[in-house]
Short mmCIF file of C-alpha atoms in Angstrom, two decimals:
data_model
loop_
_atom_site.label_atom_id
_atom_site.label_comp_id
_atom_site.label_asym_id
_atom_site.label_seq_id
_atom_site.Cartn_x
_atom_site.Cartn_y
_atom_site.Cartn_z
CA UNK M 498 30.16 94.91 -14.35
CA UNK M 499 29.58 96.86 -11.32
CA UNK M 500 31.27 99.71 -10.10
CA UNK M 501 34.32 99.40 -8.21
CA UNK M 502 34.08 101.24 -5.02
CA UNK M 503 37.24 102.48 -3.66
CA UNK M 504 40.07 101.74 -6.55
CA UNK M 505 40.60 101.93 -10.36
CA UNK M 506 43.63 99.19 -9.67
CA UNK M 507 43.68 96.84 -12.63
CA UNK M 508 42.54 93.25 -11.99
CA UNK M 509 45.54 90.80 -12.34
CA UNK M 510 45.20 87.02 -13.26
CA UNK M 511 45.64 84.30 -10.80
CA UNK M 512 48.63 82.26 -11.53
CA UNK M 513 47.87 78.73 -12.82
CA UNK M 514 47.45 75.79 -10.60
CA UNK M 515 50.21 73.28 -10.24
CA UNK M 516 50.09 70.23 -12.78
CA UNK M 517 49.53 66.80 -11.39
CA UNK M 518 51.91 64.14 -12.23
CA UNK M 519 53.89 66.31 -14.64
CA UNK M 520 55.55 69.55 -14.46
CA UNK M 521 56.08 71.94 -17.43
CA UNK M 522 59.31 73.64 -17.82
CA UNK M 523 59.04 77.33 -18.72
CA UNK M 524 62.49 79.39 -19.02
CA UNK M 525 62.16 82.39 -16.25
CA UNK M 526 61.70 85.62 -17.77
CA UNK M 527 64.64 88.64 -17.31
CA UNK M 528 61.93 90.66 -15.24
CA UNK M 529 60.01 88.91 -12.14
CA UNK M 530 56.60 89.86 -12.29
CA UNK M 531 54.84 91.01 -9.05
CA UNK M 532 52.62 88.76 -6.89
CA UNK M 533 48.79 89.28 -7.83
CA UNK M 534 47.07 91.21 -5.21
CA UNK M 535 43.97 92.18 -6.91
CA UNK M 536 41.89 89.50 -9.00
CA UNK M 537 38.73 90.45 -8.35
CA UNK M 538 36.25 87.41 -8.68
CA UNK M 539 33.37 88.91 -6.71
CA UNK M 540 31.35 90.85 -8.89
CA UNK M 541 28.08 88.77 -8.07
CA UNK M 542 28.77 89.73 -4.56
CA UNK M 543 29.00 93.52 -5.22
CA UNK M 544 25.84 93.04 -7.47
CA UNK M 545 23.92 91.70 -4.99
CA UNK M 546 24.94 94.19 -2.21
CA UNK M 547 24.32 97.07 -4.81
CA UNK M 548 20.81 95.70 -5.05
CA UNK M 549 20.20 95.46 -1.27
CA UNK M 550 21.15 99.21 -1.21
CA UNK M 551 24.45 98.00 1.00
CA UNK M 552 27.86 99.53 0.67
CA UNK M 553 30.34 96.64 0.73
CA UNK M 554 33.91 98.34 1.31
CA UNK M 555 36.93 96.46 0.86
CA UNK M 556 37.97 96.47 4.38
CA UNK M 557 37.32 94.79 7.89
CA UNK M 558 33.99 96.82 7.70
CA UNK M 559 33.20 95.02 4.20
CA UNK M 560 33.54 91.74 6.29
CA UNK M 561 31.30 93.06 9.34
CA UNK M 562 28.72 93.81 6.06
CA UNK M 563 28.90 90.27 5.11
CA UNK M 564 28.82 88.75 8.18
CA UNK M 565 25.76 90.66 8.97
CA UNK M 566 24.39 89.80 5.98
CA UNK M 567 24.78 85.95 6.37
CA UNK M 568 23.11 86.33 9.95
CA UNK M 569 19.79 87.19 8.26
CA UNK M 570 17.86 83.76 7.45
CA UNK M 571 16.18 85.56 4.29
CA UNK M 572 19.40 86.89 2.92
CA UNK M 573 21.47 83.68 3.72
CA UNK M 574 19.34 81.64 1.02
CA UNK M 575 20.48 84.11 -1.42
CA UNK M 576 24.36 83.75 -0.46
CA UNK M 577 24.78 80.30 -0.29
CA UNK M 578 25.45 80.12 -4.01
CA UNK M 579 27.88 83.03 -3.69
CA UNK M 580 30.34 81.17 -1.62
CA UNK M 581 33.28 81.47 -4.15
CA UNK M 582 32.52 85.38 -4.62
CA UNK M 583 32.47 85.73 -0.81
CA UNK M 584 35.91 83.87 -0.59
CA UNK M 585 37.36 86.15 -3.37
CA UNK M 586 35.97 89.23 -1.58
CA UNK M 587 37.81 87.67 1.81
CA UNK M 588 40.80 87.26 -0.09
CA UNK M 589 40.77 90.64 -1.59
CA UNK M 590 40.53 92.40 1.82
CA UNK M 591 43.43 90.27 3.12
CA UNK M 592 45.84 90.95 0.44
CA UNK M 593 45.07 94.79 0.72
CA UNK M 594 45.51 95.13 4.61
CA UNK M 595 48.37 92.95 5.03
CA UNK M 596 51.70 94.10 3.50
CA UNK M 597 53.22 91.17 1.28
CA UNK M 598 49.81 89.18 1.15
CA UNK M 599 49.39 87.96 -2.16
CA UNK M 600 47.18 85.52 -4.26
CA UNK M 601 48.53 82.09 -4.97
CA UNK M 602 46.82 78.66 -6.52
CA UNK M 603 47.73 75.36 -5.55
CA UNK M 604 44.60 73.51 -6.46
CA UNK M 605 42.65 74.80 -9.41
CA UNK M 606 39.59 76.50 -8.21
CA UNK M 607 40.79 77.18 -4.80
CA UNK M 608 43.02 80.25 -4.50
CA UNK M 609 44.68 80.96 -1.46
CA UNK M 610 46.28 84.05 0.13
CA UNK M 611 49.67 83.71 1.17
CA UNK M 612 50.13 86.11 4.21
CA UNK M 613 53.69 85.20 5.58
CA UNK M 614 55.99 82.83 4.60
CA UNK M 615 54.62 79.35 6.07
CA UNK M 616 50.84 80.68 6.35
CA UNK M 617 48.55 80.80 3.62
CA UNK M 618 44.75 80.85 3.84
CA UNK M 619 42.26 79.04 1.63
CA UNK M 620 39.64 82.01 1.27
CA UNK M 621 36.99 79.79 -0.58
CA UNK M 622 37.10 77.09 2.33
CA UNK M 623 36.66 79.82 4.95
CA UNK M 624 33.80 81.36 3.18
CA UNK M 625 32.29 77.93 2.59
CA UNK M 626 32.53 76.77 6.12
CA UNK M 627 31.05 80.25 7.42
CA UNK M 628 28.23 79.58 4.71
CA UNK M 629 27.74 76.13 5.79
CA UNK M 630 28.46 76.18 9.66
CA UNK M 631 28.33 79.52 10.81
CA UNK M 632 31.22 79.81 12.74
CA UNK M 633 33.83 81.27 12.66
CA UNK M 634 32.86 84.46 11.07
CA UNK M 635 34.70 86.23 8.21
CA UNK M 636 35.77 88.85 10.69
CA UNK M 637 37.11 86.55 13.34
CA UNK M 638 39.23 84.80 10.47
CA UNK M 639 40.45 88.42 9.63
CA UNK M 640 41.33 89.13 12.91
CA UNK M 641 43.12 85.85 13.42
CA UNK M 642 45.00 86.56 10.20
CA UNK M 643 46.25 90.05 11.53
CA UNK M 644 47.21 88.44 15.09
CA UNK M 645 49.27 85.78 13.11
CA UNK M 646 51.06 88.91 11.32
CA UNK M 647 51.61 90.92 14.45
CA UNK M 648 52.84 87.69 16.22
CA UNK M 649 55.45 87.42 13.63
CA UNK M 650 56.70 91.05 13.73
CA UNK M 651 57.03 90.62 17.79
CA UNK M 652 59.45 87.34 17.25
CA UNK M 653 61.33 89.62 14.65
CA UNK M 654 60.69 86.93 11.75
#
């Protein structure tokens, strides 16, 4: 497992996805657990970037690095199989940049980041679209998420 660059924060587990066609009852615990914010899932991406001798900070600048790598046709071939890792990295940046943002899973294999009460971002789909279509960039998606949060703050919600 590659070295983590900025934090020794322990990894958390994603919550299970919702069951289809039935619901399982589990009694509530006395102590609610905090929403997961640091789930990892992008070790392959970190390993790839270390092999290229590229630093990948867990911030907007890290998204700039990934967007630049995607723009290189030779590197793009390597990254096409890393859509899930790119998405998990994007989600990790969101959960650490936006206060209160946290992971949730509605559909198994497609974790999302809830950035406000009525808005979630399907990070794997964002990454897959970036790799398949090329637009919008991860940075554009990130900036849009920040704009949504700022807009909500201005309205006082």
